[in-house]
Amino acid sequence: MGGVMVLWDSYRTKTSLLLRQYAGPVSLPLWHFPYNILMLASTATILLSTLLSISPIIFSGSSRTPNSDSALCFLPTHLQHLNSVCSGLSFSAQYQYLPKHPWPDSAWLRSAIMFDVKGTVAIVTGALGGIGRVLVRSLLSNNVKGVALLDINDAQADEFQASLEKEFGPNKTLFLKVDVTDFEKVKDAFQKCVDHFGNLDIVVNNAGIIGKIEMVIKINLLATIQISNLAFFDFLPKYKKGKEGVIINIASIAGLYPYYVLPDYSASKHGVVAYTQALGSNAHYQNTQVKVMALCPGGTDTDIWKGMHEYYQQFMNDIKFTIQSPEIIGESLIKVLKKGNNGSIWVSKNDKPAFEFDYKSETLPILWKQVS
Ligand SMILES: NC(=O)C1=CN([C@@H]2O[C@H](COP(=O)(O)OP(=O)(O)OC[C@H]3O[C@@H](n4cnc5c(N)ncnc54)[C@H](O)[C@@H]3O)[C@@H](O)[C@H]2O)C=CC1
Ligand SMILES: CCCCCC(=O)CC\C=C/C=C/C=C/[C@@H](O)[C@@H](O)CCCC(=O)O
């Protein structure tokens, strides 16, 4: 490979490994330098290599905290070269994330590398609930080919499908009555979805409850893991229409902070977040080209709150958080689908569109406030 490569990563071992395996004639391992120095070094590299007419390859390898310091920067004209190099590096997911800094960027570049929702097929679990309905509508307004609606409750399925048909045209949805804890039925539903729509690109694990502990763990955590595995290993790699498939797990901000009002629910959602980050590592991505991300809503106005045990009701007033309208979760889903890095965790609260969760800046101040 001809060119200049600049690598930075908080994980020195991985970076060294990559250098050993892939580095070109000139490589600059910069793991201990502050971000600003790295950016300067990268700028100089781009300028120099452009002068010398060679291709600069500049990327970070931070798979754990894909945030501002994991920016991947390159010149549009070198995209092809980058593509070929990155595909051999298991880093291809990283260039979904475009820099939050003044590197060359363009509408063309973004559209060339963002996940394209148009024409895809999605499965949404818990599709008839408050958030589920919004997710389905949002996918359809973004021109997906079809959505399979999975829910244990079929009471309003016909009515909901009829309203979708009126809004988005015929044959866009397939309702399947499925309990997500019944894995055989889930597998059957996945196959029916593929038979019906011809492919499968997006799986949204949204079904969730508060209630009896066993059911909370089974539905919120176990079923999310089982369905993600089914999608990740069996269905998405085989049936995705484009380069990538995507799994989005709907967790909660109660999966990011210990939510003492609902300890078991909070535990189940922490599990979902941890599982998402683990399966969403680039070591897995390189085998399947499937991204795994989580979206964590804040308190949202749906029927889930009705399932709350009366013991916990007494604490509700202790926690001051705004209850947002479910609508914002639809917009957030599309943002995460298009822009999310593999393994990234997103928050959507207080009626604001999703932002990527950064443990360093978000968790520590709140935990500090709670203990002091
Ligand atoms: N509403 C809120 O404040 C927040 C909700 N969430 C999460 O969002 C997701 C959706 O919740 P909401 O729409 O608020 O609740 P919801 O109660 O309105 O909807 C949940 C849907 O899941 C379905 N469902 C329940 N058990 C199922 C099973 N075993 N198999 C298949 N479907 C099943 C229900 O029939 C219902 O349609 C859940 O995972 C929840 O934990 C996360 C953060 C905040
Ligand atoms: C009855 C609960 C229904 C379950 C639906 C949810 O997922 C609720 C999640 C909503 C609120 C969680 C609040 C957690 C609050 C605290 O841990 C707090 O200290 C963190 C606040 C930080 C923030 O606003 O992001």
Short mmCIF file of C-alpha atoms and ligand atoms in Angstrom, two decimals:
data_model
loop_
_atom_site.label_atom_id
_atom_site.label_comp_id
_atom_site.label_asym_id
_atom_site.label_seq_id
_atom_site.Cartn_x
_atom_site.Cartn_y
_atom_site.Cartn_z
CA MET A 1 0.00 0.00 0.00
CA GLY A 2 1.42 3.36 -0.94
CA GLY A 3 0.65 6.33 1.20
CA VAL A 4 0.91 7.88 4.59
CA MET A 5 -1.03 6.51 7.48
CA VAL A 6 -1.75 8.27 10.75
CA LEU A 7 -3.30 6.17 13.49
CA TRP A 8 -4.54 7.20 16.85
CA ASP A 9 -6.32 5.20 19.41
CA SER A 10 -6.74 5.02 23.14
CA TYR A 11 -5.95 1.32 22.87
CA ARG A 12 -2.29 1.13 22.17
CA THR A 13 -2.19 -2.63 21.69
CA LYS A 14 -4.78 -2.62 18.97
CA THR A 15 -3.10 0.25 17.18
CA SER A 16 0.27 -1.47 17.30
CA LEU A 17 -1.29 -4.59 15.91
CA LEU A 18 -2.81 -2.67 13.04
CA LEU A 19 0.48 -0.95 12.36
CA ARG A 20 2.27 -4.28 12.23
CA GLN A 21 -0.32 -5.70 9.90
CA TYR A 22 -1.14 -2.88 7.58
CA ALA A 23 1.13 0.15 7.83
CA GLY A 24 2.49 1.57 4.64
CA PRO A 25 5.91 3.06 3.99
CA VAL A 26 5.38 5.90 6.44
CA SER A 27 3.28 5.47 9.52
CA LEU A 28 3.01 7.70 12.53
CA PRO A 29 1.85 6.06 15.73
CA LEU A 30 0.43 8.95 17.77
CA TRP A 31 -1.34 7.30 20.65
CA HIS A 32 -0.11 9.43 23.49
CA PHE A 33 -0.62 12.85 21.98
CA PRO A 34 -3.46 15.21 22.80
CA TYR A 35 -6.25 15.54 20.30
CA ASN A 36 -5.14 18.97 19.00
CA ILE A 37 -1.66 17.71 18.21
CA LEU A 38 -3.17 14.75 16.41
CA MET A 39 -5.31 17.03 14.33
CA LEU A 40 -2.32 19.19 13.45
CA ALA A 41 -0.29 16.13 12.55
CA SER A 42 -3.10 14.90 10.37
CA THR A 43 -3.46 18.24 8.61
CA ALA A 44 0.24 18.30 7.89
CA THR A 45 0.02 14.73 6.61
CA ILE A 46 -2.78 15.55 4.23
CA LEU A 47 -0.99 18.64 2.92
CA LEU A 48 2.29 16.83 2.51
CA SER A 49 0.86 13.78 0.87
CA THR A 50 -1.26 15.91 -1.46
CA LEU A 51 1.88 17.75 -2.51
CA LEU A 52 3.61 14.44 -3.09
CA SER A 53 0.51 13.01 -4.82
CA ILE A 54 0.19 10.05 -2.52
CA SER A 55 -2.89 8.95 -0.62
CA PRO A 56 -3.14 9.85 3.03
CA ILE A 57 -5.03 7.43 5.21
CA ILE A 58 -5.94 8.96 8.51
CA PHE A 59 -8.21 7.29 10.98
CA SER A 60 -8.79 6.55 14.57
CA GLY A 61 -9.50 3.12 15.91
CA SER A 62 -11.46 3.92 19.02
CA SER A 63 -14.20 1.32 18.99
CA ARG A 64 -15.26 1.91 22.56
CA THR A 65 -15.93 5.64 22.64
CA PRO A 66 -16.73 6.61 19.09
CA ASN A 67 -17.01 10.28 19.90
CA SER A 68 -15.26 13.49 19.02
CA ASP A 69 -11.83 11.99 19.53
CA SER A 70 -12.57 9.12 17.21
CA ALA A 71 -12.96 11.33 14.21
CA LEU A 72 -12.04 9.83 10.93
CA CYS A 73 -10.78 12.30 8.46
CA PHE A 74 -9.95 12.02 4.85
CA LEU A 75 -10.16 13.90 1.62
CA PRO A 76 -13.13 13.08 -0.57
CA THR A 77 -10.81 12.35 -3.47
CA HIS A 78 -9.24 9.57 -1.45
CA LEU A 79 -12.48 7.88 -0.56
CA GLN A 80 -11.98 4.96 -2.91
CA HIS A 81 -8.54 4.29 -1.57
CA LEU A 82 -9.76 4.59 2.00
CA ASN A 83 -12.59 2.23 1.24
CA SER A 84 -10.30 -0.46 -0.03
CA VAL A 85 -7.91 -0.11 2.88
CA CYS A 86 -10.57 0.10 5.55
CA SER A 87 -12.46 -2.92 4.32
CA GLY A 88 -9.41 -4.98 5.13
CA LEU A 89 -9.11 -3.43 8.53
CA SER A 90 -12.45 -4.06 10.17
CA PHE A 91 -12.69 -0.32 10.53
CA SER A 92 -15.22 0.33 7.86
CA ALA A 93 -17.93 1.12 10.41
CA GLN A 94 -15.87 4.01 11.70
CA TYR A 95 -16.23 6.12 8.65
CA GLN A 96 -19.96 6.37 9.15
CA TYR A 97 -19.03 8.97 11.70
CA LEU A 98 -18.01 12.21 10.12
CA PRO A 99 -15.84 14.64 12.01
CA LYS A 100 -17.06 17.31 14.36
CA HIS A 101 -14.25 19.58 13.22
CA PRO A 102 -13.37 21.53 10.11
CA TRP A 103 -12.14 18.68 7.95
CA PRO A 104 -13.17 18.45 4.32
CA ASP A 105 -16.77 17.40 4.24
CA SER A 106 -19.53 17.61 1.68
CA ALA A 107 -23.11 16.56 1.05
CA TRP A 108 -21.74 14.19 -1.58
CA LEU A 109 -19.38 12.58 0.89
CA ARG A 110 -22.04 12.13 3.53
CA SER A 111 -24.51 10.61 1.10
CA ALA A 112 -21.79 8.27 -0.18
CA ILE A 113 -21.19 6.74 3.22
CA MET A 114 -24.34 7.10 5.34
CA PHE A 115 -26.75 4.22 5.77
CA ASP A 116 -29.57 4.70 3.29
CA VAL A 117 -32.96 3.97 4.83
CA LYS A 118 -34.82 4.27 1.54
CA GLY A 119 -36.02 0.95 0.12
CA THR A 120 -35.00 -1.08 3.16
CA VAL A 121 -37.11 -3.55 5.14
CA ALA A 122 -37.44 -3.34 8.91
CA ILE A 123 -38.78 -5.40 11.78
CA VAL A 124 -40.04 -3.48 14.83
CA THR A 125 -41.01 -5.36 18.01
CA GLY A 126 -43.59 -3.88 20.37
CA ALA A 127 -44.78 -2.07 17.25
CA LEU A 128 -48.25 -1.31 18.58
CA GLY A 129 -47.07 0.48 21.71
CA GLY A 130 -46.64 4.22 22.19
CA ILE A 131 -43.03 4.39 20.99
CA GLY A 132 -43.37 1.45 18.56
CA ARG A 133 -46.05 3.21 16.52
CA VAL A 134 -43.91 6.31 16.19
CA LEU A 135 -40.91 4.23 15.10
CA VAL A 136 -42.98 2.51 12.42
CA ARG A 137 -44.41 5.82 11.12
CA SER A 138 -40.99 7.36 11.03
CA LEU A 139 -39.52 4.48 9.01
CA LEU A 140 -42.41 4.66 6.56
CA SER A 141 -42.08 8.43 6.15
CA ASN A 142 -38.44 7.80 5.27
CA ASN A 143 -39.49 5.60 2.36
CA VAL A 144 -38.67 2.15 3.61
CA LYS A 145 -40.02 -0.63 1.43
CA GLY A 146 -41.86 -2.35 4.27
CA VAL A 147 -42.08 -2.87 8.01
CA ALA A 148 -43.02 -6.05 9.85
CA LEU A 149 -44.92 -5.12 13.01
CA LEU A 150 -44.38 -7.66 15.78
CA ASP A 151 -46.44 -7.40 18.95
CA ILE A 152 -48.06 -9.69 21.47
CA ASN A 153 -51.13 -7.50 21.41
CA ASP A 154 -53.24 -7.57 18.26
CA ALA A 155 -56.19 -5.60 19.63
CA GLN A 156 -55.61 -2.53 17.48
CA ALA A 157 -53.46 -4.05 14.75
CA ASP A 158 -56.05 -3.77 11.94
CA GLU A 159 -56.90 -0.22 12.84
CA PHE A 160 -53.24 0.81 12.99
CA GLN A 161 -52.41 -0.88 9.69
CA ALA A 162 -55.40 0.78 8.04
CA SER A 163 -54.22 4.21 9.18
CA LEU A 164 -50.72 3.47 7.86
CA GLU A 165 -52.12 2.31 4.54
CA LYS A 166 -54.06 5.55 4.23
CA GLU A 167 -50.98 7.60 5.00
CA PHE A 168 -48.25 5.67 3.17
CA GLY A 169 -50.00 3.51 0.58
CA PRO A 170 -50.82 -0.20 0.35
CA ASN A 171 -48.71 -3.26 1.23
CA LYS A 172 -46.14 -1.47 3.35
CA THR A 173 -46.74 -3.34 6.59
CA LEU A 174 -47.11 -6.91 7.79
CA PHE A 175 -48.53 -7.50 11.26
CA LEU A 176 -47.40 -10.65 13.07
CA LYS A 177 -48.74 -11.53 16.50
CA VAL A 178 -45.62 -12.65 18.34
CA ASP A 179 -44.54 -12.90 21.93
CA VAL A 180 -40.86 -11.94 21.85
CA THR A 181 -40.10 -14.44 24.62
CA ASP A 182 -41.21 -17.29 22.33
CA PHE A 183 -38.06 -17.72 20.28
CA GLU A 184 -39.51 -20.28 17.83
CA LYS A 185 -42.32 -17.85 16.97
CA VAL A 186 -39.81 -15.04 16.58
CA LYS A 187 -37.74 -17.10 14.12
CA ASP A 188 -40.88 -17.94 12.21
CA ALA A 189 -41.83 -14.24 12.08
CA PHE A 190 -38.39 -13.27 10.73
CA GLN A 191 -38.77 -15.84 7.94
CA LYS A 192 -42.29 -14.62 7.15
CA CYS A 193 -40.99 -11.06 6.92
CA VAL A 194 -38.27 -12.05 4.46
CA ASP A 195 -40.70 -14.18 2.42
CA HIS A 196 -43.12 -11.28 2.28
CA PHE A 197 -40.82 -8.33 1.55
CA GLY A 198 -37.85 -10.11 -0.04
CA ASN A 199 -35.14 -8.75 2.25
CA LEU A 200 -34.36 -7.53 5.76
CA ASP A 201 -32.08 -4.63 6.69
CA ILE A 202 -33.13 -3.16 10.03
CA VAL A 203 -34.26 -4.77 13.29
CA VAL A 204 -35.55 -2.57 16.12
CA ASN A 205 -35.85 -4.30 19.50
CA ASN A 206 -38.45 -2.06 21.09
CA ALA A 207 -40.80 -4.37 23.04
CA GLY A 208 -40.34 -3.66 26.73
CA ILE A 209 -42.28 -3.62 29.96
CA ILE A 210 -42.18 -2.77 33.61
CA GLY A 211 -43.82 -5.34 35.87
CA LYS A 212 -42.87 -8.72 37.31
CA ILE A 213 -39.12 -9.18 37.62
CA GLU A 214 -38.94 -12.42 35.58
CA MET A 215 -40.90 -10.86 32.75
CA VAL A 216 -38.88 -7.64 32.84
CA ILE A 217 -35.67 -9.61 32.42
CA LYS A 218 -37.17 -12.00 29.85
CA ILE A 219 -38.72 -9.33 27.63
CA ASN A 220 -36.39 -6.37 28.05
CA LEU A 221 -33.08 -8.24 28.21
CA LEU A 222 -33.23 -11.91 27.21
CA ALA A 223 -35.50 -11.42 24.20
CA THR A 224 -33.46 -8.40 23.06
CA ILE A 225 -30.30 -10.51 23.18
CA GLN A 226 -31.87 -13.51 21.45
CA ILE A 227 -33.49 -11.44 18.72
CA SER A 228 -30.33 -9.42 18.16
CA ASN A 229 -28.32 -12.63 17.80
CA LEU A 230 -30.84 -14.03 15.36
CA ALA A 231 -30.71 -10.84 13.33
CA PHE A 232 -26.95 -10.39 13.60
CA PHE A 233 -25.79 -13.89 12.75
CA ASP A 234 -28.57 -15.40 10.67
CA PHE A 235 -30.86 -12.93 8.96
CA LEU A 236 -29.23 -9.55 8.33
CA PRO A 237 -25.98 -10.80 6.75
CA LYS A 238 -27.98 -13.01 4.41
CA TYR A 239 -30.91 -10.77 3.54
CA LYS A 240 -29.67 -7.16 3.75
CA LYS A 241 -30.11 -5.40 0.45
CA GLY A 242 -27.17 -3.03 0.77
CA LYS A 243 -23.69 -3.14 2.26
CA GLU A 244 -24.87 -2.98 5.86
CA GLY A 245 -27.60 -4.20 8.18
CA VAL A 246 -28.52 -2.40 11.40
CA ILE A 247 -29.89 -3.44 14.80
CA ILE A 248 -31.25 -0.74 17.08
CA ASN A 249 -32.02 -1.68 20.67
CA ILE A 250 -34.41 0.64 22.50
CA ALA A 251 -32.92 0.82 25.99
CA SER A 252 -33.63 3.77 28.32
CA ILE A 253 -31.79 6.46 30.23
CA ALA A 254 -32.50 4.09 33.12
CA GLY A 255 -29.92 1.88 31.38
CA LEU A 256 -27.28 4.59 31.70
CA TYR A 257 -27.86 5.79 35.26
CA PRO A 258 -29.02 3.69 38.21
CA TYR A 259 -32.75 4.45 38.35
CA TYR A 260 -33.73 3.62 41.91
CA VAL A 261 -37.42 4.06 41.20
CA LEU A 262 -37.28 0.85 39.15
CA PRO A 263 -34.20 -1.21 40.08
CA ASP A 264 -35.04 -4.35 38.09
CA TYR A 265 -36.06 -2.38 35.00
CA SER A 266 -32.90 -0.32 35.29
CA ALA A 267 -30.83 -3.53 35.54
CA SER A 268 -32.47 -4.95 32.43
CA LYS A 269 -31.73 -1.78 30.45
CA HIS A 270 -28.13 -1.60 31.67
CA GLY A 271 -27.82 -5.14 30.32
CA VAL A 272 -29.16 -4.04 26.95
CA VAL A 273 -26.65 -1.18 26.78
CA ALA A 274 -23.71 -3.42 27.72
CA TYR A 275 -24.76 -6.11 25.27
CA THR A 276 -25.16 -3.52 22.50
CA GLN A 277 -21.66 -2.16 23.07
CA ALA A 278 -20.16 -5.65 23.15
CA LEU A 279 -21.88 -7.00 20.04
CA GLY A 280 -21.36 -3.60 18.43
CA SER A 281 -17.60 -3.95 18.48
CA ASN A 282 -15.81 -3.83 15.19
CA ALA A 283 -14.41 -7.31 15.74
CA HIS A 284 -17.95 -8.57 15.14
CA TYR A 285 -18.79 -6.03 12.46
CA GLN A 286 -16.06 -7.25 10.18
CA ASN A 287 -17.68 -10.69 10.03
CA THR A 288 -21.22 -9.58 9.30
CA GLN A 289 -21.32 -5.90 8.23
CA VAL A 290 -24.12 -5.43 10.73
CA LYS A 291 -24.07 -2.42 13.07
CA VAL A 292 -25.58 -2.63 16.55
CA MET A 293 -26.59 0.53 18.41
CA ALA A 294 -28.88 1.56 21.24
CA LEU A 295 -31.28 4.45 21.60
CA CYS A 296 -32.12 5.46 25.17
CA PRO A 297 -35.29 7.49 25.56
CA GLY A 298 -35.90 9.62 28.63
CA GLY A 299 -39.33 9.49 30.27
CA THR A 300 -41.87 9.34 27.43
CA ASP A 301 -45.63 9.62 27.47
CA THR A 302 -46.86 6.07 26.81
CA ASP A 303 -48.82 3.33 28.56
CA ILE A 304 -45.69 1.69 30.00
CA TRP A 305 -46.02 3.86 33.10
CA LYS A 306 -49.32 2.14 33.95
CA GLY A 307 -47.47 -1.07 34.85
CA MET A 308 -45.68 0.46 37.81
CA HIS A 309 -45.83 -1.35 41.14
CA GLU A 310 -47.43 0.78 43.85
CA TYR A 311 -44.40 0.40 46.15
CA TYR A 312 -42.35 2.36 43.66
CA GLN A 313 -45.02 5.03 43.03
CA GLN A 314 -43.93 6.80 46.23
CA PHE A 315 -40.55 7.61 44.67
CA MET A 316 -41.91 9.01 41.45
CA ASN A 317 -42.04 12.58 42.70
CA ASP A 318 -38.43 12.41 43.89
CA ILE A 319 -37.11 12.28 40.38
CA LYS A 320 -37.73 15.40 38.41
CA PHE A 321 -37.65 14.65 34.75
CA THR A 322 -39.85 15.88 31.96
CA ILE A 323 -42.09 13.48 30.15
CA GLN A 324 -41.60 13.95 26.46
CA SER A 325 -43.89 13.16 23.58
CA PRO A 326 -43.06 9.87 21.79
CA GLU A 327 -42.81 11.71 18.45
CA ILE A 328 -39.21 12.71 19.06
CA ILE A 329 -38.12 9.05 19.23
CA GLY A 330 -39.11 8.59 15.57
CA GLU A 331 -36.87 11.42 14.43
CA SER A 332 -34.11 10.13 16.69
CA LEU A 333 -34.31 6.63 15.23
CA ILE A 334 -33.64 7.95 11.74
CA LYS A 335 -30.74 10.05 12.99
CA VAL A 336 -29.14 7.02 14.66
CA LEU A 337 -29.74 4.79 11.63
CA LYS A 338 -28.09 7.29 9.32
CA LYS A 339 -25.27 8.61 11.47
CA GLY A 340 -24.65 6.15 14.27
CA ASN A 341 -21.31 4.44 14.66
CA ASN A 342 -21.24 0.75 15.37
CA GLY A 343 -21.66 0.18 19.13
CA SER A 344 -22.73 3.75 19.83
CA ILE A 345 -25.31 4.64 22.46
CA TRP A 346 -27.73 7.52 21.86
CA VAL A 347 -30.03 9.46 24.17
CA SER A 348 -33.30 11.16 23.28
CA LYS A 349 -34.87 13.08 26.14
CA ASN A 350 -36.74 16.31 26.87
CA ASP A 351 -38.20 16.39 23.36
CA LYS A 352 -34.77 16.88 21.82
CA PRO A 353 -33.36 14.82 18.94
CA ALA A 354 -30.91 12.09 19.84
CA PHE A 355 -27.35 12.88 20.84
CA GLU A 356 -24.56 10.39 21.24
CA PHE A 357 -23.96 9.43 24.84
CA ASP A 358 -20.49 10.10 26.13
CA TYR A 359 -19.77 8.33 29.42
CA LYS A 360 -16.95 10.66 30.32
CA SER A 361 -18.91 13.90 30.14
CA GLU A 362 -22.42 12.61 30.97
CA THR A 363 -22.18 10.01 33.71
CA LEU A 364 -19.51 11.31 36.02
CA PRO A 365 -21.06 14.69 36.90
CA ILE A 366 -24.44 13.06 37.63
CA LEU A 367 -22.95 10.26 39.72
CA TRP A 368 -20.88 12.85 41.56
CA LYS A 369 -24.02 14.90 42.26
CA GLN A 370 -25.76 11.77 43.58
CA VAL A 371 -23.04 10.81 46.04
CA SER A 372 -22.09 14.29 47.27
N1 LIG B 1 -42.14 5.31 27.86
C1 LIG B 1 -40.98 5.61 28.43
O1 LIG B 1 -40.88 6.50 29.30
C2 LIG B 1 -39.76 4.90 28.01
C3 LIG B 1 -39.79 3.70 27.32
N2 LIG B 1 -38.63 3.06 27.00
C4 LIG B 1 -38.63 1.79 26.28
O2 LIG B 1 -39.28 1.95 25.04
C5 LIG B 1 -39.82 0.70 24.63
C6 LIG B 1 -41.26 0.89 24.21
O3 LIG B 1 -42.01 1.25 25.34
P1 LIG B 1 -43.33 2.14 25.30
O4 LIG B 1 -43.75 2.35 23.92
O5 LIG B 1 -43.11 3.27 26.18
O6 LIG B 1 -44.33 1.15 26.04
P2 LIG B 1 -45.75 0.63 25.60
O7 LIG B 1 -46.28 -0.13 26.76
O8 LIG B 1 -46.57 1.73 25.05
O9 LIG B 1 -45.41 -0.37 24.41
C7 LIG B 1 -44.77 -1.59 24.58
C8 LIG B 1 -45.25 -2.53 23.49
O10 LIG B 1 -44.54 -3.75 23.63
C9 LIG B 1 -45.48 -4.81 23.49
N3 LIG B 1 -45.02 -5.99 24.21
C10 LIG B 1 -44.94 -6.14 25.54
N4 LIG B 1 -44.54 -7.38 25.84
C11 LIG B 1 -44.34 -8.02 24.66
C12 LIG B 1 -43.94 -9.33 24.30
N5 LIG B 1 -43.66 -10.24 25.21
N6 LIG B 1 -43.84 -9.63 23.00
C13 LIG B 1 -44.15 -8.72 22.05
N7 LIG B 1 -44.56 -7.48 22.32
C14 LIG B 1 -44.66 -7.13 23.61
C15 LIG B 1 -46.77 -4.27 24.09
O11 LIG B 1 -47.92 -5.00 23.66
C16 LIG B 1 -46.75 -2.84 23.61
O12 LIG B 1 -47.40 -2.72 22.36
C17 LIG B 1 -39.63 -0.24 25.82
O13 LIG B 1 -38.52 -1.06 25.58
C18 LIG B 1 -39.37 0.69 26.98
O14 LIG B 1 -38.62 0.08 27.98
C19 LIG B 1 -37.42 3.59 27.32
C20 LIG B 1 -37.34 4.77 27.97
C21 LIG B 1 -38.49 5.52 28.36
C1 LIG B 2 -42.18 3.92 35.29
C2 LIG B 2 -40.95 3.96 34.44
C3 LIG B 2 -41.27 3.65 33.06
C4 LIG B 2 -40.05 3.21 32.41
C5 LIG B 2 -39.70 3.99 31.28
C6 LIG B 2 -38.34 4.45 31.39
O1 LIG B 2 -37.44 3.93 30.79
C7 LIG B 2 -38.17 5.55 32.32
C8 LIG B 2 -36.88 6.18 32.19
C9 LIG B 2 -37.14 7.51 32.64
C10 LIG B 2 -36.45 8.11 33.50
C11 LIG B 2 -35.23 7.66 34.13
C12 LIG B 2 -34.64 8.48 34.94
C13 LIG B 2 -33.44 8.20 35.64
C14 LIG B 2 -33.05 9.12 36.46
C15 LIG B 2 -31.91 9.17 37.35
O2 LIG B 2 -31.11 8.04 37.40
C16 LIG B 2 -31.17 10.48 37.19
O3 LIG B 2 -30.26 10.59 38.22
C17 LIG B 2 -30.47 10.65 35.88
C18 LIG B 2 -30.91 11.90 35.21
C19 LIG B 2 -29.99 12.24 34.09
C20 LIG B 2 -30.70 12.62 32.86
O4 LIG B 2 -31.66 13.38 32.89
O5 LIG B 2 -30.26 12.15 31.80
#
